[in-house]
mmCIF file of C-alpha atoms and ligand atoms in Angstrom:
data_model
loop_
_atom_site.group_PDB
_atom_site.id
_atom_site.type_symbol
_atom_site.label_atom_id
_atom_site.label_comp_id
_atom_site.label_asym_id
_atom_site.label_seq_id
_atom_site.Cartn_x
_atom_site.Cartn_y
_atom_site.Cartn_z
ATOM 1 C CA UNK M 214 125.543 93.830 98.963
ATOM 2 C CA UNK M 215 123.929 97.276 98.050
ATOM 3 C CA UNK M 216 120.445 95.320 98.467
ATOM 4 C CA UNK M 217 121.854 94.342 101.663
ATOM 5 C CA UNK M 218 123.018 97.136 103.322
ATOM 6 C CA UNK M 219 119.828 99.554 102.104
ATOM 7 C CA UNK M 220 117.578 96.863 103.942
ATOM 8 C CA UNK M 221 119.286 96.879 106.755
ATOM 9 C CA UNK M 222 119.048 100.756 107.078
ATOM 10 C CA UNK M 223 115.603 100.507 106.492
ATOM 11 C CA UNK M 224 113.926 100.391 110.301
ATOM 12 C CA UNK M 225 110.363 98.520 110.558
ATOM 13 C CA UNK M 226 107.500 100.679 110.507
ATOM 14 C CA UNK M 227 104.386 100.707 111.750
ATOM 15 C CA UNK M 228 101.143 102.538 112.038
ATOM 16 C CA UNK M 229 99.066 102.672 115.068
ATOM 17 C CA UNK M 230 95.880 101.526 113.886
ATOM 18 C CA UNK M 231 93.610 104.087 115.738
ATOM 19 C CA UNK M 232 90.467 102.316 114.813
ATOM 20 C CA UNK M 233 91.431 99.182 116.686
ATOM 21 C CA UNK M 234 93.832 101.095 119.720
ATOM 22 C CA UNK M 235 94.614 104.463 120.736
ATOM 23 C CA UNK M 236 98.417 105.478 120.604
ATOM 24 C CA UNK M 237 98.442 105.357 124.468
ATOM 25 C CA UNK M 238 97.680 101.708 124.462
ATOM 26 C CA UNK M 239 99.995 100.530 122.440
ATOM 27 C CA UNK M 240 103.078 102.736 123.752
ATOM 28 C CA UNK M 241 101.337 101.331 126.964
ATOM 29 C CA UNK M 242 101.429 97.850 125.607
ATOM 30 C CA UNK M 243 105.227 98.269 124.531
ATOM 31 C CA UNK M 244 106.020 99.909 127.870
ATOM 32 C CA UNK M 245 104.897 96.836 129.663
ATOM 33 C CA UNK M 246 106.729 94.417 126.995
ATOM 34 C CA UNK M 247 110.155 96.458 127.816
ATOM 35 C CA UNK M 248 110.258 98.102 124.223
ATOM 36 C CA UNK M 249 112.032 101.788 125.048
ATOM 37 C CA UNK M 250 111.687 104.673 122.988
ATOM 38 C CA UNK M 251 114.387 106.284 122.077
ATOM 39 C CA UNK M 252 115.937 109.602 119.894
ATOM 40 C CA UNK M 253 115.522 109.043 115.796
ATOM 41 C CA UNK M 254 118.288 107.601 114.558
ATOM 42 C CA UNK M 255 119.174 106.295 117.603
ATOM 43 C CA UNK M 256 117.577 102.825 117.120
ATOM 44 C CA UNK M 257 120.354 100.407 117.844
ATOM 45 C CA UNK M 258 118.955 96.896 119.516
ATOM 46 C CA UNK M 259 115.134 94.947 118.460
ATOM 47 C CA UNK M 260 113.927 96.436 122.288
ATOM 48 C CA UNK M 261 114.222 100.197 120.612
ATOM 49 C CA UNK M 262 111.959 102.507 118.814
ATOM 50 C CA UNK M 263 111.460 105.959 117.551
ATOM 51 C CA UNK M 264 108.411 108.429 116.516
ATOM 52 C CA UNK M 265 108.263 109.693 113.467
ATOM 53 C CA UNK M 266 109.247 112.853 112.849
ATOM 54 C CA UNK M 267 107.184 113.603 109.748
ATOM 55 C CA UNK M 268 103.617 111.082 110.160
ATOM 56 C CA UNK M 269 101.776 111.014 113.023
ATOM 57 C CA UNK M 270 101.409 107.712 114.852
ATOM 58 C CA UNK M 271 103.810 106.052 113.032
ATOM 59 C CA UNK M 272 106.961 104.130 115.044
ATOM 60 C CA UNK M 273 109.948 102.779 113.463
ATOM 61 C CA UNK M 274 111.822 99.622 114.960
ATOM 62 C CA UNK M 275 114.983 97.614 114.581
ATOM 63 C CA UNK M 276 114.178 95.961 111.137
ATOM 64 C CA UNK M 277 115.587 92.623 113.089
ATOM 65 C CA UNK M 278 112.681 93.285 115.601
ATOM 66 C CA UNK M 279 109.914 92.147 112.416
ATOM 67 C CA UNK M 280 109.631 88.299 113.786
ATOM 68 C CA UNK M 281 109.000 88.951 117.608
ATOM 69 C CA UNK M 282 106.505 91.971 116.523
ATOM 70 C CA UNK M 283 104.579 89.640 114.010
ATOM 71 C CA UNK M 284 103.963 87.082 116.941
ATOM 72 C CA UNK M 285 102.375 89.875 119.324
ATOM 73 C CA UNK M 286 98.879 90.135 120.216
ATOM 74 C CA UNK M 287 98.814 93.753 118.873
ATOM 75 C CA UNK M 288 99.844 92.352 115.805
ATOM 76 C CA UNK M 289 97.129 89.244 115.628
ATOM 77 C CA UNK M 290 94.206 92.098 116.906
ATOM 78 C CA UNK M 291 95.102 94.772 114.648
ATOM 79 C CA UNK M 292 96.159 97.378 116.772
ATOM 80 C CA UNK M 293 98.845 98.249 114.631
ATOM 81 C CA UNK M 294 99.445 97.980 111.043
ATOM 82 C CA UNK M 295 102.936 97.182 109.248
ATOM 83 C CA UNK M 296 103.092 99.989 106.729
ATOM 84 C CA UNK M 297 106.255 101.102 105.063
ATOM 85 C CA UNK M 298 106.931 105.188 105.830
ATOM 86 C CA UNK M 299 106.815 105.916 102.208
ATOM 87 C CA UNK M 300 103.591 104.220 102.103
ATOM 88 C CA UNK M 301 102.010 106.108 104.757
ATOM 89 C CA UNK M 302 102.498 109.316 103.006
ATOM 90 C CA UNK M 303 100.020 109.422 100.607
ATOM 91 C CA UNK M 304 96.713 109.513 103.190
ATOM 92 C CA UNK M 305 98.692 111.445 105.487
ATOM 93 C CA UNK M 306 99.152 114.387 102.954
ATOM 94 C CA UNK M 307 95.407 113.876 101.212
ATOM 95 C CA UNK M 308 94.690 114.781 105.474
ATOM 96 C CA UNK M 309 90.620 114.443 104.755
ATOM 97 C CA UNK M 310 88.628 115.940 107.383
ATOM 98 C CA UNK M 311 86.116 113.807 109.584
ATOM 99 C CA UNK M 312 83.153 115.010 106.738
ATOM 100 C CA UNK M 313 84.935 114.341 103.441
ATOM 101 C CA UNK M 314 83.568 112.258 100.550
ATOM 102 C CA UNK M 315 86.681 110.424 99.719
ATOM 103 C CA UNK M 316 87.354 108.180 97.014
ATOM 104 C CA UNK M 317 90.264 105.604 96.632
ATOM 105 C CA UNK M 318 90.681 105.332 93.305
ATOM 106 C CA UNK M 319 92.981 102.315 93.267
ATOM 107 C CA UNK M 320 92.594 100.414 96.716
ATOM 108 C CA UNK M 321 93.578 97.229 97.002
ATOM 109 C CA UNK M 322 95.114 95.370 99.279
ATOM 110 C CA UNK M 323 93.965 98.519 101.331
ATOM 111 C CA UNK M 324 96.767 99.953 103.740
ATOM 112 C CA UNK M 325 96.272 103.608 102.301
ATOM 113 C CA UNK M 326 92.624 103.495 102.443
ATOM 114 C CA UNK M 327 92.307 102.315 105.881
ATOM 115 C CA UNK M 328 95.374 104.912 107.094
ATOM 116 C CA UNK M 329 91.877 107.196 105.068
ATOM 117 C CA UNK M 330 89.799 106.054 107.566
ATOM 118 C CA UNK M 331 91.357 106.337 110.844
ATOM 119 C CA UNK M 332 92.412 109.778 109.893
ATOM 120 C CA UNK M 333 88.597 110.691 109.317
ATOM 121 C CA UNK M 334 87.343 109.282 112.388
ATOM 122 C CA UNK M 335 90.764 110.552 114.899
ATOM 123 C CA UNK M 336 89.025 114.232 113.771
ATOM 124 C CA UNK M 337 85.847 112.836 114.280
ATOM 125 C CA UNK M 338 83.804 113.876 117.286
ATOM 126 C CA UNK M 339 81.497 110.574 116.756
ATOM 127 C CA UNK M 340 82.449 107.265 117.722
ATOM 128 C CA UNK M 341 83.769 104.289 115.179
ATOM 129 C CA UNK M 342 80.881 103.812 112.707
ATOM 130 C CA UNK M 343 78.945 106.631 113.440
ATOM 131 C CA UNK M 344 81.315 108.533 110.596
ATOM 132 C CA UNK M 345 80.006 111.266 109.018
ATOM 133 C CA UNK M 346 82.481 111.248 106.062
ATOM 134 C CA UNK M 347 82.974 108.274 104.164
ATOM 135 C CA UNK M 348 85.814 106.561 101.234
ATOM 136 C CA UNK M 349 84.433 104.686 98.048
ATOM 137 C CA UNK M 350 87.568 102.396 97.575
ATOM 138 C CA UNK M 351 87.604 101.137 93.958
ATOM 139 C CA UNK M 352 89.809 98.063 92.495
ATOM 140 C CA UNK M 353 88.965 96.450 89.509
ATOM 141 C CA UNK M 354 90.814 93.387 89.756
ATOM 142 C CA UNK M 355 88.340 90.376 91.750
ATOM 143 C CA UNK M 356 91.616 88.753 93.430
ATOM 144 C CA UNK M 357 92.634 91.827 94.816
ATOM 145 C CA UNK M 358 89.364 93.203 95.743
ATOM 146 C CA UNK M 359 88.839 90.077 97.594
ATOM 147 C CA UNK M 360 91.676 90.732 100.028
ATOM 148 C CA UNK M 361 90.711 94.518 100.054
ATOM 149 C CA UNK M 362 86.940 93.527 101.406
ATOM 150 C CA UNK M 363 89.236 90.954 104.330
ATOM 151 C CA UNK M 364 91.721 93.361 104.784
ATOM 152 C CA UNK M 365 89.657 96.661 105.623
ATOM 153 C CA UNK M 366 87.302 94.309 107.689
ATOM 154 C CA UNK M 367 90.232 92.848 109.860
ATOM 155 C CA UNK M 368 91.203 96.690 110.621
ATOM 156 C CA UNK M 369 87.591 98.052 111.303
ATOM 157 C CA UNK M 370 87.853 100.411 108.205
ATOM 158 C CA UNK M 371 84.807 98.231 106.510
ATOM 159 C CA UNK M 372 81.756 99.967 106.607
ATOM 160 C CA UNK M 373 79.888 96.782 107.232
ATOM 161 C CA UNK M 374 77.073 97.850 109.936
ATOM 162 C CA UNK M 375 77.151 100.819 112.150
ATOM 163 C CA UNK M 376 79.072 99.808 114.764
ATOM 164 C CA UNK M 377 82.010 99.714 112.001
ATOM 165 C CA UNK M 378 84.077 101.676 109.772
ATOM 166 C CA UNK M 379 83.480 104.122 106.739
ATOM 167 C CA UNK M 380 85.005 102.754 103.673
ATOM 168 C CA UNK M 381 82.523 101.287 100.914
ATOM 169 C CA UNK M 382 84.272 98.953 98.471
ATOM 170 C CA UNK M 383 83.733 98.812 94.724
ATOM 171 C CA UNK M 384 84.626 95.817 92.600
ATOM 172 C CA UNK M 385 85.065 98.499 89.615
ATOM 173 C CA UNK M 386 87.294 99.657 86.906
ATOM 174 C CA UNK M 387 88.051 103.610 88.217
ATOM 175 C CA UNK M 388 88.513 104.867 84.560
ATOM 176 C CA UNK M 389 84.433 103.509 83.661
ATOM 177 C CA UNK M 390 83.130 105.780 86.542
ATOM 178 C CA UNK M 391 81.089 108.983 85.222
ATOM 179 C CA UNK M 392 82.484 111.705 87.399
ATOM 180 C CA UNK M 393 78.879 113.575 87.504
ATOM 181 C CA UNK M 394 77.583 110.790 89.429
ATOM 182 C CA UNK M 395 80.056 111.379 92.106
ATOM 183 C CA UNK M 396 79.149 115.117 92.810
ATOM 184 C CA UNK M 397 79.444 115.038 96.624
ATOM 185 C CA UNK M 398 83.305 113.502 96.205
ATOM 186 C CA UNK M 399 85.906 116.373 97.446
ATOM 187 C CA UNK M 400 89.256 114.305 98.200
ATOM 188 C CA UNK M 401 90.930 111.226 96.087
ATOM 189 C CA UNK M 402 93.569 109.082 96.746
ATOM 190 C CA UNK M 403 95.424 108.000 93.437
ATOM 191 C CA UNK M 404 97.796 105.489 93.758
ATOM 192 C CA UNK M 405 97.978 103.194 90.260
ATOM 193 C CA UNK M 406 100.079 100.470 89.191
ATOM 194 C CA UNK M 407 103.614 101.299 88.348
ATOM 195 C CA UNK M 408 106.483 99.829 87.767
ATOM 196 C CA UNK M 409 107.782 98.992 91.544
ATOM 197 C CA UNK M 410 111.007 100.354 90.940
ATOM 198 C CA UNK M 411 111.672 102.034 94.383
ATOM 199 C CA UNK M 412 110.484 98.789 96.132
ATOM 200 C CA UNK M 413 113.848 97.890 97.913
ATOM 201 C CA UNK M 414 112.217 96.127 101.006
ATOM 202 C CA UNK M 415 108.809 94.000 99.731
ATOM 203 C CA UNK M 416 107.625 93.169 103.052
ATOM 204 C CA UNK M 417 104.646 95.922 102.821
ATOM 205 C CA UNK M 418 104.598 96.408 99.388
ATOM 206 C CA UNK M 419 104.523 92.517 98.429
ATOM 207 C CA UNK M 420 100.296 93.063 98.190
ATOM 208 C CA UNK M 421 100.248 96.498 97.207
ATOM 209 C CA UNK M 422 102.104 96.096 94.159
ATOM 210 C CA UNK M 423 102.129 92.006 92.946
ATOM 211 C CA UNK M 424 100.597 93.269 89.826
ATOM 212 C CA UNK M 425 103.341 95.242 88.899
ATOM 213 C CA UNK M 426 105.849 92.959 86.189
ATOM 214 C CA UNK M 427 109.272 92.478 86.646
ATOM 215 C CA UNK M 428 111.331 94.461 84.452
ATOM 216 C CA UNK M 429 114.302 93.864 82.630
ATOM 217 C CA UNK M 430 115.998 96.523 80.789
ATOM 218 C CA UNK M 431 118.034 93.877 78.382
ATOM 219 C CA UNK M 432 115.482 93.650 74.896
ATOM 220 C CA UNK M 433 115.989 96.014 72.610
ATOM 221 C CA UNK M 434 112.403 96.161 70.622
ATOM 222 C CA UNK M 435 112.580 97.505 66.768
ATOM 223 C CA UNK M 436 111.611 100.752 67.870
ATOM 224 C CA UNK M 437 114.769 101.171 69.316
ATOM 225 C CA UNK M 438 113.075 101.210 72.736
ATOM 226 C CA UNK M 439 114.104 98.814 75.167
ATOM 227 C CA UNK M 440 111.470 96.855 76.976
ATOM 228 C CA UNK M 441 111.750 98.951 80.386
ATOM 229 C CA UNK M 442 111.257 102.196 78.204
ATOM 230 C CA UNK M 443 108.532 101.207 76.502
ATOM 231 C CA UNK M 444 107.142 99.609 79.800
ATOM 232 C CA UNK M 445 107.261 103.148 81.233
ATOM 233 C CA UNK M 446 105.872 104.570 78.370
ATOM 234 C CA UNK M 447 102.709 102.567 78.668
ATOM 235 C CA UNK M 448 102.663 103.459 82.526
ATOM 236 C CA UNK M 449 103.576 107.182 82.147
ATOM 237 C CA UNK M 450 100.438 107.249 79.438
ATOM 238 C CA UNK M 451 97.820 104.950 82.053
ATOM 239 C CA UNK M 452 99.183 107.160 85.229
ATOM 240 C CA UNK M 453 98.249 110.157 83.142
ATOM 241 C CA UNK M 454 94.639 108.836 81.896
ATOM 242 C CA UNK M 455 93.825 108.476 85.769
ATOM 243 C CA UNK M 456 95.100 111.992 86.735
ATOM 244 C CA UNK M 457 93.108 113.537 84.268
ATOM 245 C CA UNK M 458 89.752 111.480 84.598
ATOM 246 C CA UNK M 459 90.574 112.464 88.299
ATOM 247 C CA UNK M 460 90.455 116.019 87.581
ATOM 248 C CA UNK M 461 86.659 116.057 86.161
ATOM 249 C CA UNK M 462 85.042 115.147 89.172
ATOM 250 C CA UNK M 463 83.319 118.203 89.670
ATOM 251 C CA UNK M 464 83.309 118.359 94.204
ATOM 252 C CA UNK M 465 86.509 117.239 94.078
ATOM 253 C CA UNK M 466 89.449 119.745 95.722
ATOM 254 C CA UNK M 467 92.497 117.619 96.364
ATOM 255 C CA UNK M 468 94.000 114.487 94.442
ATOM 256 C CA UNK M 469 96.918 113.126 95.792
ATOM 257 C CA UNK M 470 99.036 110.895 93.210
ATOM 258 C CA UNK M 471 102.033 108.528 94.080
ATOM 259 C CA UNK M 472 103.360 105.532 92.997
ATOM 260 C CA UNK M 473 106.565 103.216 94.634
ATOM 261 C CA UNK M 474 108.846 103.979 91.503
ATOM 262 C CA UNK M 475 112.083 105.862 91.104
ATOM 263 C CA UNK M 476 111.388 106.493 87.431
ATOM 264 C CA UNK M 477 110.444 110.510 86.404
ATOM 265 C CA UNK M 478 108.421 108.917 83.803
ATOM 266 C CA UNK M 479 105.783 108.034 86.060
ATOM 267 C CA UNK M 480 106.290 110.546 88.548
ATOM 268 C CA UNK M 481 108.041 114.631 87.710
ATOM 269 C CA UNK M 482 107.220 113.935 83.476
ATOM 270 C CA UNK M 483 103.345 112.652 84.508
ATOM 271 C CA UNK M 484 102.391 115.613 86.916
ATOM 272 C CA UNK M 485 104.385 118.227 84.400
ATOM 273 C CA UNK M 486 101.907 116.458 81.805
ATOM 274 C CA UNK M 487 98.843 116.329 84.237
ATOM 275 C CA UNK M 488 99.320 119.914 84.979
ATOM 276 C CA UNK M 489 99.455 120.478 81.032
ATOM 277 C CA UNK M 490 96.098 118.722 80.618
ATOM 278 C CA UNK M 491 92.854 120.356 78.812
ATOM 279 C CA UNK M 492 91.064 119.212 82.079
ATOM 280 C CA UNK M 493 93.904 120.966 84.794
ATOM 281 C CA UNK M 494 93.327 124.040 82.623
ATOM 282 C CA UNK M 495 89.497 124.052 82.751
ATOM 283 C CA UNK M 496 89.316 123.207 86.276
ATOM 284 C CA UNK M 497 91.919 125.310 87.595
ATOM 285 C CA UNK M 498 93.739 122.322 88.840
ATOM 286 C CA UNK M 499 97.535 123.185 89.845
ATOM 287 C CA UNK M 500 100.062 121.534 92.641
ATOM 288 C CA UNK M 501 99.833 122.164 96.208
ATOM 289 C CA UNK M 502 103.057 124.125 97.639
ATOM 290 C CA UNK M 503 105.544 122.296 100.082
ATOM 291 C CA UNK M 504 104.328 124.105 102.965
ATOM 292 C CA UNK M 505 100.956 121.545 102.384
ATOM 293 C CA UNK M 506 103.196 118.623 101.329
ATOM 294 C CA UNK M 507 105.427 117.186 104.606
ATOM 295 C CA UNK M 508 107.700 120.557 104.595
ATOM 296 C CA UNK M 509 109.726 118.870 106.792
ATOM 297 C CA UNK M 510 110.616 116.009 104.439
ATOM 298 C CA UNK M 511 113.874 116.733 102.274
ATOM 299 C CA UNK M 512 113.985 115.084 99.802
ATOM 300 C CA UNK M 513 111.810 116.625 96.884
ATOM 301 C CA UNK M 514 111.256 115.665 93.223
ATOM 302 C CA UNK M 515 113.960 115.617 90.480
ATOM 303 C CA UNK M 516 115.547 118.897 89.208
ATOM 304 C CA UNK M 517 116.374 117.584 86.073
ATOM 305 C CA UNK M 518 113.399 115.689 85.011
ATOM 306 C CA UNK M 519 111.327 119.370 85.763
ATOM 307 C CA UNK M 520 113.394 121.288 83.728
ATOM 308 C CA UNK M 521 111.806 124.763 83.278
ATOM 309 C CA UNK M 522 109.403 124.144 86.109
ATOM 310 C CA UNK M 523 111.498 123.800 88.774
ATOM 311 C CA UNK M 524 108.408 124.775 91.034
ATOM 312 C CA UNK M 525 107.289 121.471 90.402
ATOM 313 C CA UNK M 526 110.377 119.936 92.029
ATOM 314 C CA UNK M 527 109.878 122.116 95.383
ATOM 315 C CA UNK M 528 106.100 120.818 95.563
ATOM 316 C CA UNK M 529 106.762 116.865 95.236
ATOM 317 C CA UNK M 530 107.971 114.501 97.473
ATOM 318 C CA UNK M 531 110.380 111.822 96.393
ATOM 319 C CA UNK M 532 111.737 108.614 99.028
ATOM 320 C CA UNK M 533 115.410 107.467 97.796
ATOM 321 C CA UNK M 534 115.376 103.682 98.087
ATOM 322 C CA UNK M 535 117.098 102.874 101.182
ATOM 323 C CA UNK M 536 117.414 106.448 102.552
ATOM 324 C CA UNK M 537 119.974 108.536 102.761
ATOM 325 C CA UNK M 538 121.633 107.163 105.771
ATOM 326 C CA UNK M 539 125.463 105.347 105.599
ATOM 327 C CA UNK M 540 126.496 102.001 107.336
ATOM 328 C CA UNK M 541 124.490 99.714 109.145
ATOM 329 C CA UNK M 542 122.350 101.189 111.521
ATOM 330 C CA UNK M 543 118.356 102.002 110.834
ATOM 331 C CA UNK M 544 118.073 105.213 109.296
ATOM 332 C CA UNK M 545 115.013 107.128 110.315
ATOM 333 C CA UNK M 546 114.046 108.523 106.637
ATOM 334 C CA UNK M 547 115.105 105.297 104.848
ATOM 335 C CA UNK M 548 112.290 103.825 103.370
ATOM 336 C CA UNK M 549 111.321 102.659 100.396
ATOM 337 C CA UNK M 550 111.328 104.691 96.944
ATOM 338 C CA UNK M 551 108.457 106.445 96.605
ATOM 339 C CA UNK M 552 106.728 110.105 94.463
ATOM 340 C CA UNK M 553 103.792 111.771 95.979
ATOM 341 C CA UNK M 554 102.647 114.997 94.504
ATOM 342 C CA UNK M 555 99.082 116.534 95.511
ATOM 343 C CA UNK M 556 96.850 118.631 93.176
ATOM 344 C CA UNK M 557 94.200 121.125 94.705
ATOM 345 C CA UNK M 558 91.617 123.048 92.849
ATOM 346 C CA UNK M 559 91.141 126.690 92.712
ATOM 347 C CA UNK M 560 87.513 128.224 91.479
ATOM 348 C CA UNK M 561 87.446 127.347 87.563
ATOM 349 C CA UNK M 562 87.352 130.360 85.765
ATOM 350 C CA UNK M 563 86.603 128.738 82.628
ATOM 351 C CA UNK M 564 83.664 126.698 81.103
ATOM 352 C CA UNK M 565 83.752 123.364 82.319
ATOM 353 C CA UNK M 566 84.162 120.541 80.289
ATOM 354 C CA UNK M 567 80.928 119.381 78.330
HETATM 355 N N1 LIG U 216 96.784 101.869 97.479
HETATM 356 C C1 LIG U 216 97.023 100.452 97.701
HETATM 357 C C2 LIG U 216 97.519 100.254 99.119
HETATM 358 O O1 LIG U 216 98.137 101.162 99.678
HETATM 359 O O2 LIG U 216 97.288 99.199 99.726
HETATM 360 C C3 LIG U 216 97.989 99.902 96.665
HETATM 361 C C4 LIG U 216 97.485 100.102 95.244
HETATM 362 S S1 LIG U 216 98.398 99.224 93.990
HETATM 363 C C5 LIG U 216 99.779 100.253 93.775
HETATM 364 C C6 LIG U 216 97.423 99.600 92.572
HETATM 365 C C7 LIG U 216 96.067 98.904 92.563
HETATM 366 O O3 LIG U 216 95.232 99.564 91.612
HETATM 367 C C8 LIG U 216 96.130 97.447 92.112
HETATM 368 O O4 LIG U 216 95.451 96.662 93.042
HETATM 369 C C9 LIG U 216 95.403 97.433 90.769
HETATM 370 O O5 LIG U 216 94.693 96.233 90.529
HETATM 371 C C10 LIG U 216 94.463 98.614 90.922
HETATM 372 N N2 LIG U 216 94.042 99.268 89.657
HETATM 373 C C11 LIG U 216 94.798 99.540 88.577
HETATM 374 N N3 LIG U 216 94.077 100.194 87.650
HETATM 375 C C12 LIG U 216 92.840 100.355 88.168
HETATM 376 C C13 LIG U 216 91.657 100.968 87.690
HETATM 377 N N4 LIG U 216 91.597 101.522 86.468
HETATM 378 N N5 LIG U 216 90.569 100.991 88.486
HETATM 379 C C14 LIG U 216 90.603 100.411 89.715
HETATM 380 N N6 LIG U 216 91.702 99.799 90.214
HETATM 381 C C15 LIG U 216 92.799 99.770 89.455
#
């Protein structure tokens, strides 16, 4: 019933795939179709839909209006993208200008890294494929990198020929890259397995996160640990390895983490960790404040897993499962559970790493 009634708060978004359409055609295209727009939190029938207050080109719909937007021709030509809120906050916050060397650490099935892309080239003053940044997207798993390479294609993210997209794929393991080959890299995306926890609706995040296991928090192992603690152990200790290989790339400026779970074991206890790190300390690496960070967005990370750095808390984002909304009716800043935090470099002061 819980499950129930958090779906059914949770409204349908989706992004306006500015590679494929501008935002003018498609509110042009749902003019003509008799969609209205109407106030946040005001989206009562499956002909309704709001703006988003806190991303940019992203619209939120009746979740009963899914089926009828799945059969438009928007839909089949890619003009927009169905991409949970949450989901949509990690590019949106990395915010790399139309030059940046970006890399996507962790791509696949590829909704951040093309939301990467159409944010470079809606700064750009060049047309699609003329680019003058670009976004290495690494996965290391060949399933999933298969329906990265078909996925960025479909959206014209896939930098394929010129009259295409910037994003490079990378069949590759993230954590075997030499960061000193990567000089020219200044922004990274960093969004690793995890548990899943926050994942109350799966319709976006069925592909982004079908290598995640299901939990169960029942075994007790002879440590004493039960299986989901020593599940999140193992992900609090892989989350952390990526951070801090992150942090030697030498160009690099901004690394935005997140993951989809509701545990502070991968999110507050892995940044307060990160932060902690030989490499944060000889690269000068420290969190971003909330006025970079969706100010507008409420709900920020856990008081009690920061303890004594309660700064931390104030510079994080955290997405309750579901919202905060009551009752039935769509609730504009219910989406799924989600952590975001984003590191930026000052000058190093210090030798750098050997
Ligand atoms: N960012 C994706 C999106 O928005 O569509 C979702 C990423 S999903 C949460 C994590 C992905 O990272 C999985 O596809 C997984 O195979 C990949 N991955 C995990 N560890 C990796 C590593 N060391 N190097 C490259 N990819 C990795």
């Amino acid at each position: 019933a819980l499950y129930h009634e958090m779906t059914a708060r949770m409204p349908r978004w989706i992004r306006i795939n500015t590679l494929r359409a501008t935002r003018d055609e498609v509110l042009a295209w749902l003019a003509e179709h008799s969609y209205a727009q109407v106030e946040a939190d005001e989206i009562g029938g499956v002909k309704e839909f709001a703006v988003s207050k806190h991303v940019q080109g992203l619209l939120a719909f009746h979740p009963k209006a899914t089926s009828a937007l799945l059969q438009t021709e928007m839909y089949r030509d890619n003009w927009i993208v169905m991409q949970d809120l949450a989901s949509c906050f990690p590019a949106y916050i990395l915010d790399p200008p139309a030059d940046a060397q970006v890399v996507d650490a962790t791509s696949a099935p590829g909704n951040k890294t093309s939301h990467l892309s159409a944010i470079m080239f809606a700064k750009s003053s060049r047309r699609i494929g003329q680019s003058e940044g670009r976004v290495v997207a690494f996965e290391r798993d060949a399933l999933r990198y298969k329906t990265l390479v078909k996925r960025l294609a479909a959206v014209g993210a896939l930098a394929k020929d010129a009259t295409t997209g910037n994003v490079i794929p990378e069949r590759r393991d993230f954590l075997t890259t030499n960061p000193a080959d990567f000089g020219d890299v200044t922004h990274m995306l960093l969004d690793p397995s995890c548990s899943g926890s926050g994942i109350v609706n799966r319709l976006d995040f069925l592909k982004e996160d079908d290598d995640v296991d299901e939990l169960e928090d029942t075994v007790a192992a002879e440590t004493g640990e039960t299986k989901l603690q020593r599940r999140l152990r193992q992900l609090g200790e892989f989350q952390l390895l990526m951070i801090r290989h992150a942090f030697k790339f030498p160009g690099l400026r901004k690394v935005v983490y997140s993951t989809c779970s509701v545990h502070a074991q991968e999110n507050e206890a892995v940044v307060i960790r990160a932060l902690h790190s030989e490499e944060a300390d000889k690269f000068g690496w420290r969190l971003a404040p909330r006025s970079e960070v969706i100010p507008t967005w409420p709900v920020r990370g856990d008081p009690d897993a920061c303890g004594k750095e309660q700064g931390v808390a104030e510079s994080v984002i955290r997405c309750i499962p579901g919202g905060k909304g009551e009752g039935d009716k769509p609730h504009v800043e219910a989406c799924n559970g989600f952590f975001v935090a984003c590191f930026v470099k000052h000058a190093p002061t210090k030798r750098p790493l050997e």
